[in-house]
Amino acid sequence: MRLFILSILLFAAGLIPGKAQDVSFTGRAQSAVAVGDKFQLVYTLNKEGSDIRLPALQDFQILMGPSTSYSTSTSIINGQVSRETSYTFTFILKALKEGQYTLPPATIKVDDKKVESNAISIKVVKGDARPHNQSTEASGSAPDDDDLFITVTPSKKNVYQGESLVLTTKIYTKVQLDGLSDIKQPELAAFITQELKGKEGISWTMENVKGRTYNVGVYEQKLLFPQKSGRLEIEPTEIEFMVRQRVARSRSRSIFDDFFESNYRTVKKRVKSKPITIQVKPLPGNRPKGYTGGVGQLNMEARVNKTQVGVNDGVTLTVVVSGTGNHKFIEEPEIKFPADFDDFDAKINNDINNTARGMKGSKTYEYLMIPRHAGTFTIAPITFSYFDPAKGSYQTQASDPITITVEKGEGEQAGTSGIVRANVTKENVKFIGKDIRFIKTDKTQLKPIGTFFMGSLSFYLSLLVPLSLFILLFIINQKRMKENANATLMRTKKANKVAIKRLKKAAHFLKTGEKEAFYEEVLRALWGYLSDKLSLPLSELSKDNAGEVLSQSNVSDTVIHEIMSILDTCEFARYAPASGTGEMDKLYKQTIATISQLENQIKR
């Protein structure tokens, strides 16, 4: 009974007209074919039409068509009936001449109106100069190296340190692939890598290489930033493919054997690309003031959200670095805030996309400042320097000076403290509640001559105390001046403080759950600490020489192993599937503990 009622409802729904559809007439074909190959040109219409006409196809031969098919479907969603109709017109074409072609729109009549399709772009490549050898398929063995191979190609082979380049991995095949079973990627320890995200899956096209036509697909693209200069070697990439091959069968004993027997088998084929050499030039040594590690074509802009404020009102200074370059590796600009302003650490925001030319977008630093006294204050021009690889030189930009007028606030009254600063009022000192000091009226005790402290032996001995303190402070100050003159020694002494400051940023990313930024900041903090502590430039620092110098500095093998483990974890965790905050918190504590152990063991 239920089935009968459901049938009646469906029949009634079919009688109800659906919502009118706009006419859609679209065409599609393969994006690339070889000369002499046959391919389908398909047009789809969502209404009934007639008199389909193709454009003039001088470089293609129409072998068959149109063959027409029809399909319809009805659906009921929330009581609304919708019906979809599709008419398909298929033509078989043959490519006659090599080149890049755009097929003009086809036309068809719908309700006595002419409707045009979209234009279609087709690339025709040269066909095979020699026929494909099918002997390996017949035998079921792995295909020849000429039938399946990969290439790994850099966009540039000569770059500056910090300049981006793109590494593209392509698959060339004349056989049918059934998937990948194993991939061995090169270790890019001398580079910082970023993934270039493209379309999901591999988009295949056709290319003619040395007289043979291949299906070609881009498997992967990576954006590389070399971190040291010199001749850098990139090891080959290895991929193991699953190749689907037709099996040559012996004469079957019955028709059922033919019916159930599989006509295909899968074999494995491991292919290997060629090694690559990248020549990395060091950045020039004449680095200008304000250089913070930027490489590319960049711009800097500085602004405040308001120039007139009251005492204790917040002011936001925004510095934006935009353009194309290595944004994520640029450090904060140096800013001289007015002495009467309280300033806070910058809030950093990255709005960056990885492109074939590098990181494109902007990096924003936001500083909160709070003026504590009234007056007119000026923030000196902010200088930003970067290296432009196209020009082969450093470029420097400077903002205009920023003037901020601070007006006296309602709450800034002298009565809140015993003394008011000279720059706030015209009085040097003001006693609150005591306009007159009263004369003492009590009895005064007199002392005989010779009993006063002044002129006594104790008085003269006490004069030696400030003199001794002055000599001691002079010696300490001279020693400090010598230490400050030795920049390397100062970097070594301040390495721990700088590392702790950098790890505060990592703690912020840990709280907000920004995984990639957290691991990058831990990596920068540890590399920066090792560079300062070991007195090695960051561009010359690697796992090998860092481990060797630490060993020479009497650092225990356990601590060295911990350092290398943290570096490896950060390198791989940035591109691994998302890990929990528990693992990130454990790594953060491990990093702090390891730096503390190093401080106790390295004596410099």
mmCIF file of N, CA and C in Angstrom, residues 306-358:
data_model
loop_
_atom_site.group_PDB
_atom_site.id
_atom_site.type_symbol
_atom_site.label_atom_id
_atom_site.label_comp_id
_atom_site.label_asym_id
_atom_site.label_seq_id
_atom_site.Cartn_x
_atom_site.Cartn_y
_atom_site.Cartn_z
ATOM 1 N N LYS A 306 46.253 58.000 14.768
ATOM 2 C CA LYS A 306 45.846 59.368 15.108
ATOM 3 C C LYS A 306 47.083 60.147 15.547
ATOM 4 N N THR A 307 47.060 61.436 15.293
ATOM 5 C CA THR A 307 48.210 62.292 15.604
ATOM 6 C C THR A 307 47.924 63.261 16.760
ATOM 7 N N GLN A 308 46.692 63.336 17.213
ATOM 8 C CA GLN A 308 46.338 64.159 18.366
ATOM 9 C C GLN A 308 45.628 63.297 19.396
ATOM 10 N N VAL A 309 46.232 63.165 20.565
ATOM 11 C CA VAL A 309 45.699 62.287 21.610
ATOM 12 C C VAL A 309 45.845 62.980 22.958
ATOM 13 N N GLY A 310 45.223 62.382 23.944
ATOM 14 C CA GLY A 310 45.392 62.847 25.304
ATOM 15 C C GLY A 310 46.386 61.969 26.047
ATOM 16 N N VAL A 311 46.820 62.445 27.200
ATOM 17 C CA VAL A 311 47.744 61.663 28.028
ATOM 18 C C VAL A 311 47.092 60.323 28.382
ATOM 19 N N ASN A 312 47.867 59.263 28.288
ATOM 20 C CA ASN A 312 47.453 57.893 28.598
ATOM 21 C C ASN A 312 46.493 57.290 27.564
ATOM 22 N N ASP A 313 46.271 57.983 26.441
ATOM 23 C CA ASP A 313 45.492 57.393 25.346
ATOM 24 C C ASP A 313 46.420 56.581 24.442
ATOM 25 N N GLY A 314 45.943 55.438 23.986
ATOM 26 C CA GLY A 314 46.764 54.575 23.146
ATOM 27 C C GLY A 314 46.862 55.089 21.717
ATOM 28 N N VAL A 315 48.040 54.930 21.120
ATOM 29 C CA VAL A 315 48.296 55.260 19.716
ATOM 30 C C VAL A 315 48.889 54.012 19.063
ATOM 31 N N THR A 316 48.387 53.649 17.873
ATOM 32 C CA THR A 316 48.887 52.476 17.163
ATOM 33 C C THR A 316 49.765 52.917 16.000
ATOM 34 N N LEU A 317 51.015 52.477 16.033
ATOM 35 C CA LEU A 317 51.939 52.695 14.919
ATOM 36 C C LEU A 317 51.961 51.431 14.072
ATOM 37 N N THR A 318 51.653 51.575 12.781
ATOM 38 C CA THR A 318 51.591 50.432 11.870
ATOM 39 C C THR A 318 52.686 50.559 10.818
ATOM 40 N N VAL A 319 53.511 49.524 10.708
ATOM 41 C CA VAL A 319 54.556 49.452 9.678
ATOM 42 C C VAL A 319 54.216 48.278 8.772
ATOM 43 N N VAL A 320 54.058 48.538 7.475
ATOM 44 C CA VAL A 320 53.660 47.506 6.516
ATOM 45 C C VAL A 320 54.779 47.312 5.495
ATOM 46 N N VAL A 321 55.259 46.078 5.386
ATOM 47 C CA VAL A 321 56.228 45.707 4.343
ATOM 48 C C VAL A 321 55.466 44.884 3.308
ATOM 49 N N SER A 322 55.397 45.364 2.075
ATOM 50 C CA SER A 322 54.617 44.707 1.030
ATOM 51 C C SER A 322 55.480 44.474 -0.200
ATOM 52 N N GLY A 323 54.936 43.659 -1.123
ATOM 53 C CA GLY A 323 55.646 43.355 -2.362
ATOM 54 C C GLY A 323 55.876 41.870 -2.509
ATOM 55 N N THR A 324 56.939 41.511 -3.218
ATOM 56 C CA THR A 324 57.294 40.110 -3.465
ATOM 57 C C THR A 324 58.695 39.860 -2.938
ATOM 58 N N GLY A 325 58.840 38.868 -2.066
ATOM 59 C CA GLY A 325 60.147 38.570 -1.483
ATOM 60 C C GLY A 325 60.050 37.480 -0.440
ATOM 61 N N ASN A 326 60.913 37.561 0.566
ATOM 62 C CA ASN A 326 60.958 36.547 1.630
ATOM 63 C C ASN A 326 60.351 37.102 2.908
ATOM 64 N N HIS A 327 59.061 37.466 2.856
ATOM 65 C CA HIS A 327 58.401 38.189 3.959
ATOM 66 C C HIS A 327 58.568 37.505 5.312
ATOM 67 N N LYS A 328 58.385 36.183 5.353
ATOM 68 C CA LYS A 328 58.365 35.480 6.641
ATOM 69 C C LYS A 328 59.700 35.544 7.364
ATOM 70 N N PHE A 329 60.784 35.861 6.649
ATOM 71 C CA PHE A 329 62.116 35.840 7.260
ATOM 72 C C PHE A 329 62.648 37.246 7.514
ATOM 73 N N ILE A 330 61.803 38.260 7.326
ATOM 74 C CA ILE A 330 62.208 39.645 7.592
ATOM 75 C C ILE A 330 61.979 39.948 9.071
ATOM 76 N N GLU A 331 62.992 40.509 9.722
ATOM 77 C CA GLU A 331 62.880 40.833 11.145
ATOM 78 C C GLU A 331 62.263 42.218 11.329
ATOM 79 N N GLU A 332 61.941 42.530 12.563
ATOM 80 C CA GLU A 332 61.275 43.800 12.871
ATOM 81 C C GLU A 332 62.190 44.985 12.566
ATOM 82 N N PRO A 333 61.607 46.092 12.067
ATOM 83 C CA PRO A 333 62.417 47.303 11.862
ATOM 84 C C PRO A 333 62.795 47.938 13.194
ATOM 85 N N GLU A 334 63.871 48.701 13.162
ATOM 86 C CA GLU A 334 64.313 49.390 14.378
ATOM 87 C C GLU A 334 63.596 50.733 14.474
ATOM 88 N N ILE A 335 62.896 50.960 15.578
ATOM 89 C CA ILE A 335 62.099 52.173 15.755
ATOM 90 C C ILE A 335 62.529 52.850 17.059
ATOM 91 N N LYS A 336 62.755 54.166 16.980
ATOM 92 C CA LYS A 336 63.104 54.942 18.165
ATOM 93 C C LYS A 336 61.846 55.655 18.664
ATOM 94 N N PHE A 337 61.275 55.106 19.720
ATOM 95 C CA PHE A 337 60.071 55.698 20.300
ATOM 96 C C PHE A 337 60.455 56.873 21.213
ATOM 97 N N PRO A 338 59.593 57.877 21.348
ATOM 98 C CA PRO A 338 59.876 58.978 22.290
ATOM 99 C C PRO A 338 60.059 58.443 23.709
ATOM 100 N N ALA A 339 60.935 59.099 24.456
ATOM 101 C CA ALA A 339 61.246 58.637 25.815
ATOM 102 C C ALA A 339 60.037 58.680 26.732
ATOM 103 N N ASP A 340 59.089 59.599 26.475
ATOM 104 C CA ASP A 340 57.923 59.742 27.339
ATOM 105 C C ASP A 340 56.770 58.834 26.920
ATOM 106 N N PHE A 341 57.041 57.881 26.027
ATOM 107 C CA PHE A 341 56.023 56.929 25.574
ATOM 108 C C PHE A 341 56.339 55.543 26.114
ATOM 109 N N ASP A 342 55.308 54.859 26.586
ATOM 110 C CA ASP A 342 55.436 53.429 26.866
ATOM 111 C C ASP A 342 55.110 52.681 25.581
ATOM 112 N N ASP A 343 56.007 51.785 25.160
ATOM 113 C CA ASP A 343 55.753 51.021 23.931
ATOM 114 C C ASP A 343 55.755 49.534 24.249
ATOM 115 N N PHE A 344 55.043 48.769 23.430
ATOM 116 C CA PHE A 344 54.866 47.331 23.650
ATOM 117 C C PHE A 344 55.342 46.554 22.423
ATOM 118 N N ASP A 345 55.557 45.246 22.616
ATOM 119 C CA ASP A 345 56.032 44.399 21.523
ATOM 120 C C ASP A 345 55.049 44.427 20.359
ATOM 121 N N ALA A 346 55.607 44.259 19.167
ATOM 122 C CA ALA A 346 54.787 44.356 17.958
ATOM 123 C C ALA A 346 53.871 43.154 17.814
ATOM 124 N N LYS A 347 52.671 43.412 17.306
ATOM 125 C CA LYS A 347 51.768 42.353 16.868
ATOM 126 C C LYS A 347 51.985 42.174 15.370
ATOM 127 N N ILE A 348 52.394 40.984 14.965
ATOM 128 C CA ILE A 348 52.785 40.731 13.577
ATOM 129 C C ILE A 348 51.691 39.948 12.882
ATOM 130 N N ASN A 349 51.320 40.419 11.696
ATOM 131 C CA ASN A 349 50.293 39.751 10.897
ATOM 132 C C ASN A 349 50.828 39.532 9.485
ATOM 133 N N ASN A 350 50.751 38.285 9.005
ATOM 134 C CA ASN A 350 51.204 37.939 7.657
ATOM 135 C C ASN A 350 50.003 37.730 6.750
ATOM 136 N N ASP A 351 49.959 38.458 5.646
ATOM 137 C CA ASP A 351 48.944 38.265 4.604
ATOM 138 C C ASP A 351 49.704 37.938 3.320
ATOM 139 N N ILE A 352 50.142 36.686 3.218
ATOM 140 C CA ILE A 352 51.115 36.298 2.199
ATOM 141 C C ILE A 352 50.615 35.079 1.439
ATOM 142 N N ASN A 353 50.844 35.074 0.132
ATOM 143 C CA ASN A 353 50.587 33.913 -0.712
ATOM 144 C C ASN A 353 51.892 33.485 -1.365
ATOM 145 N N ASN A 354 52.131 32.180 -1.388
ATOM 146 C CA ASN A 354 53.311 31.655 -2.061
ATOM 147 C C ASN A 354 53.050 31.572 -3.559
ATOM 148 N N THR A 355 53.868 32.264 -4.346
ATOM 149 C CA THR A 355 53.724 32.270 -5.792
ATOM 150 C C THR A 355 55.037 31.845 -6.426
ATOM 151 N N ALA A 356 55.021 31.681 -7.750
ATOM 152 C CA ALA A 356 56.230 31.269 -8.467
ATOM 153 C C ALA A 356 57.322 32.331 -8.388
ATOM 154 N N ARG A 357 56.966 33.578 -8.080
ATOM 155 C CA ARG A 357 57.959 34.648 -7.966
ATOM 156 C C ARG A 357 58.446 34.838 -6.533
ATOM 157 N N GLY A 358 57.847 34.137 -5.600
ATOM 158 C CA GLY A 358 58.212 34.268 -4.198
ATOM 159 C C GLY A 358 56.977 34.486 -3.347
#
